[in-house]
Short mmCIF file of C-alpha atoms and ligand atoms in Angstrom, two decimals:
data_model
loop_
_atom_site.label_atom_id
_atom_site.label_comp_id
_atom_site.label_asym_id
_atom_site.label_seq_id
_atom_site.Cartn_x
_atom_site.Cartn_y
_atom_site.Cartn_z
CA MET A 1397 51.26 -83.56 121.61
CA ASN A 1398 47.55 -82.93 121.85
CA SER A 1399 45.35 -82.89 118.79
CA LEU A 1400 42.76 -80.68 120.54
CA SER A 1401 45.22 -77.81 120.58
CA ASN A 1402 43.69 -74.77 118.88
CA ARG A 1403 40.57 -76.75 117.85
CA ARG A 1404 37.14 -75.23 118.19
CA VAL A 1405 34.75 -77.42 120.11
CA LEU A 1406 31.09 -76.53 120.45
CA LEU A 1407 29.89 -78.43 123.51
CA GLY A 1408 26.15 -79.06 123.53
CA ILE A 1409 24.58 -79.99 126.86
CA THR A 1410 21.12 -81.50 127.09
CA GLY A 1411 18.92 -82.23 130.12
CA GLY A 1412 20.10 -85.13 132.26
CA ILE A 1413 21.77 -85.64 135.60
CA ALA A 1414 25.10 -86.33 133.83
CA ALA A 1415 25.11 -82.63 132.85
CA TYR A 1416 27.03 -81.96 136.07
CA LYS A 1417 29.97 -83.77 134.46
CA SER A 1418 29.94 -81.32 131.55
CA ALA A 1419 31.69 -78.80 133.78
CA GLU A 1420 34.66 -81.13 134.17
CA LEU A 1421 34.53 -81.98 130.46
CA THR A 1422 34.70 -78.26 129.59
CA ARG A 1423 37.70 -77.84 131.87
CA LEU A 1424 39.52 -80.80 130.28
CA LEU A 1425 38.85 -79.59 126.73
CA VAL A 1426 40.13 -76.11 127.58
CA LYS A 1427 43.17 -77.59 129.32
CA ALA A 1428 43.92 -79.60 126.18
CA GLY A 1429 44.10 -76.32 124.23
CA ALA A 1430 40.63 -76.32 122.63
CA GLU A 1431 38.52 -73.21 122.36
CA VAL A 1432 35.14 -74.17 123.79
CA ARG A 1433 31.74 -72.58 123.29
CA VAL A 1434 28.87 -74.08 125.25
CA VAL A 1435 25.28 -74.36 124.02
CA MET A 1436 22.66 -75.62 126.49
CA THR A 1437 19.07 -76.73 126.07
CA HIS A 1438 16.55 -75.32 128.55
CA ALA A 1439 16.37 -78.70 130.27
CA ALA A 1440 20.16 -78.68 130.73
CA THR A 1441 19.94 -75.40 132.66
CA GLN A 1442 17.83 -77.22 135.27
CA PHE A 1443 20.84 -79.37 136.08
CA ILE A 1444 23.80 -76.98 135.80
CA THR A 1445 24.01 -73.21 135.43
CA ALA A 1446 25.15 -71.37 132.32
CA LEU A 1447 27.31 -69.23 134.61
CA THR A 1448 29.44 -72.25 135.61
CA LEU A 1449 30.02 -73.18 131.97
CA GLN A 1450 30.72 -69.58 131.03
CA ALA A 1451 33.37 -69.31 133.73
CA LEU A 1452 35.02 -72.59 132.67
CA SER A 1453 34.89 -72.02 128.91
CA GLY A 1454 35.69 -68.30 129.06
CA ASN A 1455 32.92 -67.71 126.50
CA ARG A 1456 29.30 -66.62 126.64
CA VAL A 1457 26.95 -69.60 126.88
CA HIS A 1458 24.11 -69.84 124.35
CA THR A 1459 20.71 -71.11 125.50
CA GLU A 1460 18.21 -69.32 123.22
CA LEU A 1461 17.57 -69.70 119.52
CA LEU A 1462 16.03 -66.27 119.23
CA ASP A 1463 18.13 -64.01 121.41
CA ALA A 1464 18.69 -60.53 120.00
CA GLU A 1465 21.75 -59.94 122.17
CA ALA A 1466 23.44 -63.21 121.19
CA GLU A 1467 22.60 -62.72 117.52
CA ALA A 1468 24.30 -59.33 117.65
CA GLY A 1469 27.48 -61.09 118.85
CA MET A 1470 27.70 -64.51 117.22
CA GLY A 1471 24.42 -65.43 115.54
CA HIS A 1472 23.27 -69.04 115.31
CA ILE A 1473 24.31 -69.53 111.69
CA GLU A 1474 27.74 -68.08 112.44
CA LEU A 1475 27.90 -70.34 115.47
CA ALA A 1476 27.06 -73.33 113.25
CA ARG A 1477 30.01 -72.42 110.99
CA TRP A 1478 32.40 -71.87 113.88
CA PRO A 1479 33.30 -75.32 115.29
CA ASP A 1480 35.70 -78.03 114.19
CA LEU A 1481 33.57 -80.44 116.23
CA ILE A 1482 30.11 -80.40 117.79
CA LEU A 1483 30.18 -82.59 120.89
CA ILE A 1484 26.89 -83.23 122.67
CA ALA A 1485 27.49 -84.53 126.19
CA PRO A 1486 25.28 -85.60 127.76
CA SER A 1487 22.88 -86.40 124.98
CA SER A 1488 19.47 -87.43 126.38
CA ALA A 1489 17.17 -90.03 124.80
CA ASN A 1490 14.76 -87.23 123.91
CA PHE A 1491 17.47 -85.19 122.20
CA ILE A 1492 18.65 -88.24 120.25
CA ALA A 1493 15.05 -88.74 119.05
CA LYS A 1494 14.89 -85.09 118.06
CA LEU A 1495 18.12 -85.34 116.05
CA ALA A 1496 16.91 -88.50 114.33
CA ASP A 1497 13.73 -86.59 113.34
CA GLY A 1498 15.78 -83.68 111.98
CA LYS A 1499 13.94 -81.17 114.22
CA ALA A 1500 15.20 -77.64 114.78
CA ASP A 1501 13.10 -76.38 117.68
CA ASP A 1502 15.86 -75.16 119.98
CA ILE A 1503 19.31 -73.66 119.48
CA LEU A 1504 21.28 -76.91 119.78
CA SER A 1505 19.18 -78.99 117.36
CA THR A 1506 19.21 -76.04 114.94
CA LEU A 1507 23.01 -75.89 115.05
CA VAL A 1508 23.25 -79.61 114.40
CA LEU A 1509 21.10 -79.19 111.28
CA ALA A 1510 22.98 -76.14 110.04
CA THR A 1511 26.57 -77.20 110.66
CA LYS A 1512 29.07 -78.87 108.35
CA ALA A 1513 31.28 -79.83 111.32
CA PRO A 1514 31.57 -83.45 112.46
CA ILE A 1515 29.23 -84.32 115.32
CA ALA A 1516 29.78 -86.64 118.27
CA ILE A 1517 27.30 -87.51 120.98
CA ALA A 1518 27.82 -89.02 124.41
CA PRO A 1519 24.45 -90.58 125.37
CA ALA A 1520 23.36 -90.64 129.01
CA MET A 1521 20.07 -92.16 130.15
CA ASN A 1522 18.37 -94.82 132.20
CA GLN A 1523 19.25 -98.38 131.08
CA GLY A 1524 15.63 -99.08 130.11
CA MET A 1525 15.49 -96.02 127.88
CA TRP A 1526 18.82 -96.98 126.28
CA ALA A 1527 17.65 -100.52 125.58
CA ASN A 1528 14.33 -99.36 124.12
CA ALA A 1529 13.92 -100.21 120.44
CA ALA A 1530 13.00 -96.59 119.65
CA THR A 1531 16.29 -95.26 121.07
CA GLN A 1532 18.31 -97.97 119.33
CA GLN A 1533 16.60 -97.24 116.04
CA ASN A 1534 17.28 -93.50 116.44
CA LEU A 1535 20.94 -94.17 117.20
CA GLY A 1536 21.16 -96.30 114.07
CA ILE A 1537 19.85 -93.35 112.05
CA LEU A 1538 22.41 -90.96 113.59
CA ALA A 1539 25.27 -93.41 113.05
CA ALA A 1540 24.20 -93.84 109.43
CA ARG A 1541 24.40 -90.04 109.03
CA GLY A 1542 28.02 -90.18 110.19
CA MET A 1543 27.63 -89.05 113.77
CA LYS A 1544 30.04 -90.59 116.25
CA ILE A 1545 28.53 -92.16 119.34
CA PHE A 1546 30.75 -92.17 122.43
CA GLY A 1547 29.64 -94.85 124.88
CA PRO A 1548 27.57 -95.18 126.95
CA ALA A 1549 29.22 -97.05 129.82
CA SER A 1550 27.64 -99.69 131.97
CA GLY A 1551 27.28 -99.46 135.74
CA GLU A 1552 25.31 -97.97 138.55
CA GLN A 1553 22.92 -95.23 137.50
CA ALA A 1554 21.69 -92.13 139.33
CA CYS A 1555 18.19 -93.65 139.44
CA GLY A 1556 19.51 -96.78 141.23
CA ASP A 1557 19.35 -99.09 138.18
CA VAL A 1558 22.41 -100.92 136.96
CA GLY A 1559 23.13 -101.31 133.25
CA LEU A 1560 24.12 -99.56 130.03
CA GLY A 1561 23.36 -95.85 129.84
CA ARG A 1562 25.89 -94.04 132.05
CA MET A 1563 27.69 -91.23 130.29
CA LEU A 1564 31.39 -91.94 129.71
CA GLU A 1565 33.74 -90.15 132.10
CA PRO A 1566 34.80 -86.66 130.95
CA SER A 1567 38.42 -87.81 130.49
CA GLU A 1568 37.25 -90.60 128.14
CA ILE A 1569 35.05 -88.19 126.15
CA ALA A 1570 37.93 -85.69 125.85
CA ALA A 1571 40.27 -88.45 124.63
CA LEU A 1572 37.75 -89.72 122.06
CA SER A 1573 37.22 -86.11 120.86
CA ALA A 1574 40.99 -85.67 120.45
CA ASP A 1575 41.09 -88.89 118.41
CA MET A 1576 38.80 -87.25 115.84
CA PHE A 1577 41.63 -84.91 114.83
CA ASP A 1578 45.11 -85.51 113.49
CA ALA A 1579 47.73 -84.08 115.79
CA GLY A 1580 49.04 -81.13 113.79
CA LEU A 1581 52.75 -80.64 113.08
CA LEU A 1582 53.01 -77.94 115.75
CA ALA A 1583 50.26 -79.10 118.12
CA GLY A 1584 50.69 -77.70 121.59
CA LEU A 1585 53.55 -75.32 120.74
CA ARG A 1586 53.29 -71.64 121.59
CA ILE A 1587 54.80 -69.47 118.87
CA ALA A 1588 55.36 -65.70 118.82
CA ILE A 1589 55.97 -64.04 115.44
CA THR A 1590 56.95 -60.43 114.75
CA ALA A 1591 55.59 -59.00 111.51
CA GLY A 1592 55.67 -56.07 109.12
CA PRO A 1593 57.64 -52.84 109.34
CA THR A 1594 57.95 -50.53 112.30
CA GLN A 1595 57.22 -46.81 112.06
CA GLU A 1596 59.52 -44.40 113.86
CA THR A 1597 57.91 -41.05 114.50
CA ILE A 1598 59.69 -37.86 113.40
CA ASP A 1599 56.91 -35.36 114.15
CA PRO A 1600 53.08 -35.52 114.35
CA VAL A 1601 52.73 -36.14 110.58
CA ARG A 1602 55.93 -37.96 109.55
CA TYR A 1603 57.72 -41.20 110.25
CA ILE A 1604 60.56 -43.41 109.01
CA SER A 1605 59.57 -46.87 107.82
CA ASN A 1606 60.27 -49.47 105.12
CA ARG A 1607 58.49 -51.47 102.43
CA SER A 1608 57.82 -54.64 104.42
CA SER A 1609 54.26 -55.88 103.69
CA GLY A 1610 54.04 -58.42 106.53
CA LYS A 1611 52.98 -61.14 104.03
CA MET A 1612 55.70 -63.66 105.00
CA ALA A 1613 54.97 -63.34 108.73
CA TYR A 1614 51.23 -63.58 108.21
CA ALA A 1615 51.67 -66.66 105.99
CA LEU A 1616 53.71 -68.26 108.79
CA ALA A 1617 51.05 -67.32 111.36
CA ILE A 1618 48.25 -68.83 109.23
CA GLU A 1619 50.15 -72.08 108.62
CA ALA A 1620 51.39 -72.40 112.21
CA ALA A 1621 47.86 -71.95 113.59
CA ALA A 1622 46.51 -74.49 111.08
CA SER A 1623 49.18 -76.93 112.34
CA GLY A 1624 47.88 -76.66 115.90
CA ALA A 1625 50.23 -74.01 117.34
CA GLN A 1626 49.01 -71.21 119.59
CA VAL A 1627 50.20 -68.17 117.71
CA THR A 1628 50.80 -64.61 118.93
CA LEU A 1629 51.43 -62.20 116.07
CA ILE A 1630 53.17 -58.99 117.10
CA SER A 1631 52.46 -56.80 114.13
CA GLY A 1632 53.71 -53.48 112.91
CA PRO A 1633 51.34 -51.43 110.68
CA VAL A 1634 50.26 -53.60 107.72
CA ALA A 1635 47.21 -53.81 105.46
CA LEU A 1636 46.46 -57.48 106.19
CA ALA A 1637 43.51 -59.15 107.91
CA THR A 1638 44.15 -60.87 111.22
CA PRO A 1639 44.41 -64.62 110.55
CA GLU A 1640 41.86 -66.87 112.26
CA ARG A 1641 42.88 -68.47 115.57
CA VAL A 1642 45.78 -66.04 115.95
CA LYS A 1643 46.21 -63.54 118.76
CA ARG A 1644 47.36 -60.29 117.18
CA ILE A 1645 49.09 -57.51 119.11
CA ASP A 1646 49.43 -54.27 117.15
CA VAL A 1647 52.51 -52.12 117.68
CA VAL A 1648 53.95 -49.14 115.84
CA SER A 1649 57.56 -48.52 116.87
CA ALA A 1650 60.54 -50.81 117.44
CA GLN A 1651 60.49 -50.01 121.14
CA GLN A 1652 56.82 -51.07 121.37
CA MET A 1653 57.65 -54.22 119.40
CA LEU A 1654 60.48 -55.02 121.81
CA ALA A 1655 58.20 -54.65 124.86
CA ALA A 1656 55.49 -56.87 123.32
CA SER A 1657 58.14 -59.40 122.21
CA LEU A 1658 59.69 -59.66 125.67
CA ASP A 1659 56.23 -60.30 127.14
CA ALA A 1660 55.48 -62.95 124.52
CA ALA A 1661 58.95 -64.56 124.75
CA ALA A 1662 58.41 -65.33 128.43
CA GLN A 1663 55.43 -67.48 127.48
CA CYS A 1664 56.41 -69.10 124.19
CA ASP A 1665 58.38 -72.11 122.99
CA ILE A 1666 59.42 -70.57 119.68
CA PHE A 1667 60.08 -66.93 118.72
CA ILE A 1668 60.22 -66.03 115.03
CA GLY A 1669 61.46 -62.55 114.14
CA VAL A 1670 60.17 -61.76 110.68
CA ALA A 1671 59.59 -58.03 111.18
CA ALA A 1672 61.68 -55.52 109.27
CA VAL A 1673 62.48 -53.53 112.38
CA ALA A 1674 63.75 -50.01 111.67
CA ASP A 1675 67.43 -49.99 112.60
CA TYR A 1676 67.32 -46.35 113.69
CA ARG A 1677 64.77 -43.91 115.09
CA PRO A 1678 64.87 -40.12 115.39
CA ALA A 1679 66.81 -39.08 118.49
CA GLN A 1680 63.98 -36.76 119.34
CA ILE A 1681 60.28 -36.73 118.43
CA GLU A 1682 59.18 -33.20 117.56
CA THR A 1683 55.88 -32.27 119.17
CA GLN A 1684 55.02 -29.84 116.34
CA LYS A 1685 55.28 -30.37 112.57
CA ILE A 1686 58.80 -29.50 111.35
CA LYS A 1687 58.69 -26.47 109.02
CA LYS A 1688 60.65 -26.46 105.79
CA GLY A 1689 63.46 -23.91 105.65
CA ALA A 1690 67.09 -24.45 104.67
CA ALA A 1691 68.07 -26.35 101.49
CA THR A 1692 69.37 -29.27 103.53
CA MET A 1693 68.45 -30.59 106.91
CA THR A 1694 69.96 -33.17 109.23
CA LEU A 1695 67.93 -35.61 111.23
CA GLU A 1696 69.78 -37.19 114.11
CA LEU A 1697 69.03 -40.90 114.48
CA VAL A 1698 69.76 -43.29 117.31
CA LYS A 1699 70.03 -47.06 117.07
CA ASN A 1700 66.98 -49.13 117.87
CA PRO A 1701 67.26 -52.20 120.10
CA ASP A 1702 67.87 -55.46 118.24
CA ILE A 1703 64.74 -57.34 119.26
CA ILE A 1704 65.71 -60.83 118.19
CA ALA A 1705 69.23 -60.59 119.63
CA THR A 1706 67.69 -59.43 122.92
CA ILE A 1707 65.35 -62.43 122.95
CA ALA A 1708 68.16 -64.84 122.02
CA ALA A 1709 70.28 -63.48 124.89
CA LEU A 1710 67.60 -64.15 127.52
CA GLU A 1711 68.62 -66.64 130.16
CA LYS A 1712 65.43 -68.65 129.60
CA ARG A 1713 65.15 -68.21 125.86
CA PRO A 1714 62.68 -69.68 123.41
CA PHE A 1715 63.91 -71.46 120.26
CA THR A 1716 64.79 -68.36 118.26
CA VAL A 1717 64.35 -68.02 114.51
CA GLY A 1718 65.39 -65.00 112.45
CA PHE A 1719 65.12 -63.71 108.91
CA ALA A 1720 67.63 -61.83 106.81
CA ALA A 1721 66.50 -59.97 103.71
CA GLU A 1722 69.65 -59.06 101.81
CA THR A 1723 70.41 -57.55 98.43
CA ILE A 1724 73.95 -59.01 97.98
CA ASP A 1725 75.94 -61.94 99.39
CA ILE A 1726 72.71 -63.29 100.82
CA GLU A 1727 74.01 -66.50 102.38
CA ARG A 1728 77.22 -64.98 103.77
CA HIS A 1729 75.31 -62.16 105.48
CA GLY A 1730 72.71 -64.67 106.67
CA ALA A 1731 75.34 -66.97 108.21
CA ASP A 1732 76.95 -63.99 109.92
CA LYS A 1733 73.60 -62.94 111.44
CA LEU A 1734 72.83 -66.48 112.59
CA GLN A 1735 76.06 -66.50 114.57
CA ARG A 1736 76.16 -62.88 115.73
CA LYS A 1737 72.55 -62.85 116.97
CA ARG A 1738 72.91 -66.39 118.46
CA LEU A 1739 69.90 -67.73 116.55
CA ASP A 1740 68.86 -71.38 116.28
CA LEU A 1741 67.67 -71.03 112.69
CA LEU A 1742 67.63 -68.28 110.08
CA PHE A 1743 65.95 -67.83 106.72
CA ALA A 1744 67.92 -65.67 104.31
CA ASN A 1745 66.30 -64.29 101.20
CA ASP A 1746 66.67 -61.78 98.45
CA ALA A 1747 65.06 -58.50 99.52
CA ASN A 1748 64.39 -57.49 95.90
CA GLU A 1749 62.56 -60.73 95.19
CA THR A 1750 60.57 -61.01 98.41
CA LEU A 1751 59.55 -57.49 99.47
CA GLY A 1752 55.81 -57.02 98.97
CA SER A 1753 55.58 -60.11 96.72
CA ASP A 1754 53.27 -63.11 97.19
CA ASN A 1755 56.14 -65.43 96.26
CA THR A 1756 59.55 -66.03 97.74
CA SER A 1757 62.49 -68.37 98.06
CA ALA A 1758 64.88 -68.69 100.98
CA THR A 1759 67.99 -70.40 102.22
CA ALA A 1760 67.53 -71.95 105.64
CA LEU A 1761 70.70 -71.77 107.74
CA TRP A 1762 71.34 -73.35 111.13
CA PRO A 1763 74.58 -73.98 113.01
CA GLN A 1764 75.09 -77.43 111.42
CA GLY A 1765 73.56 -77.08 107.97
CA SER A 1766 71.56 -75.35 105.28
CA LEU A 1767 68.70 -76.05 102.88
CA SER A 1768 67.14 -74.07 100.05
CA LEU A 1769 63.35 -73.59 100.01
CA GLY A 1770 61.07 -72.43 97.18
CA PRO A 1771 60.61 -70.55 94.96
CA ALA A 1772 56.90 -70.83 95.66
CA SER A 1773 54.06 -68.86 97.21
CA LYS A 1774 54.78 -67.47 100.67
CA ARG A 1775 52.12 -69.84 102.09
CA ARG A 1776 53.89 -72.85 100.54
CA VAL A 1777 57.34 -71.70 101.63
CA ALA A 1778 55.92 -71.02 105.13
CA VAL A 1779 54.87 -74.69 105.35
CA GLN A 1780 58.41 -75.81 104.36
CA MET A 1781 59.89 -73.42 106.92
CA LEU A 1782 57.66 -74.77 109.69
CA GLU A 1783 58.50 -78.38 108.82
CA LEU A 1784 62.21 -77.59 109.10
CA LEU A 1785 61.62 -75.58 112.24
CA ARG A 1786 59.83 -78.52 113.89
CA GLN A 1787 62.75 -80.80 112.99
CA GLN A 1788 65.38 -78.43 114.39
CA TYR A 1789 63.29 -77.66 117.49
CA ASP A 1790 62.99 -81.39 118.27
CA LEU A 1791 66.72 -81.94 117.67
CA LYS A 1792 67.60 -79.14 120.08
CA ASN A 1793 65.17 -80.44 122.69
CA GLY A 1794 66.40 -84.01 122.33
CA GLN A 1795 63.09 -85.31 120.99
CA ALA A 1796 64.14 -86.39 117.52
O1 C5P B 2807 70.15 -57.17 111.19
P1 C5P B 2807 68.96 -57.43 110.32
O2 C5P B 2807 67.90 -56.38 110.43
O3 C5P B 2807 69.25 -57.74 108.91
O4 C5P B 2807 68.39 -58.78 110.92
C1 C5P B 2807 67.18 -59.32 110.54
C2 C5P B 2807 66.62 -60.18 111.64
O5 C5P B 2807 66.73 -59.51 112.89
C3 C5P B 2807 65.13 -60.40 111.46
O6 C5P B 2807 64.82 -61.63 112.07
C4 C5P B 2807 64.53 -59.22 112.20
O7 C5P B 2807 63.20 -59.48 112.60
C5 C5P B 2807 65.47 -59.08 113.37
N1 C5P B 2807 65.65 -57.73 113.89
C6 C5P B 2807 65.19 -57.40 115.13
N2 C5P B 2807 65.38 -56.16 115.67
C7 C5P B 2807 66.05 -55.23 114.96
C8 C5P B 2807 66.54 -55.52 113.68
C9 C5P B 2807 66.32 -56.79 113.18
O8 C5P B 2807 64.57 -58.25 115.78
N3 C5P B 2807 66.24 -54.03 115.48
#
């Protein structure tokens, strides 16, 4: 499991020949699951192009402190708040001196001053410059401020000298960066979660829906992302903000939710069906508003697809987790659903207690056992659910 999964790394590149290795470093960080944003000093752009780093990181590269276009997207203060780690590789002797002085005369040094994120630097310079008392004194100042210093390595240098000052290899820098984080409970796992109600259109102004708020699913998405998972949230219409680090796909009807779920299921390790999917939809969607007339009217409904049962029946299926909100015989109905829908794990709860509330309790059911969780906030119960899920997932995959 990789502790860089879902972490935000701001990679600063300063001017030195080792900057060519920053391309490989970017690729390795992205491969390890990190989101990478690159910031380059002007000198760095003499050695490697912003375009290369943009292509490898998948994000716009920042080179200017005062850039109206960049500020309109992610401004420098926002950028300073964004990362979980600022990694400067290579870090030149000049840039180290600038950091020691606390200067803020370009975008990268400004970010270093403004951020609360941990900072690591990978120095790269000529052996004479490394050995110089000024550089060593500056490094002492940075270390005393809590910055991590990766390397440098000893060996042959681009200038022909031999000695200390070579930048560490990108693989070593990526590994040391990963060591700065705890591997989260769900690091490296890809999880899809369905959320909220669905709306089934009757006519241009009416629909059938239910009271699901989406709070349980969103709590799970927040906690799973914080534990290092890559989360896709397939959400029906809810009044909730998209959690950070979560990819949200908005859908309206059960049929749309099924299509998005099948796409996501092909690329995930775990599928969690929390959505209160409408069991039925109108057999026909009227193109014009239905006029009132007779004292009674009949609306013909047809059954919606069972999304989670469809996912669980796939030949190459993810670990499949369901929910059951019941009003009576909660555990019996839950156990029946676990078996009938061929789920790996199910959380049964009391619909009256949980619907729309910030708190909940649940009974976890799986083929060999059960456990009661809560009552507590949905965030707290979500953490308990994910811990159990991890345990059951590992057992099924022979890793426990
Ligand atoms: O059958 P019931 O709706 O009670 O089952 C609840 C579980 O099944 C939940 O996990 C829910 O997300 C899922 N479900 C579904 N598609 C449906 C109905 C329910 O995925 N059409």
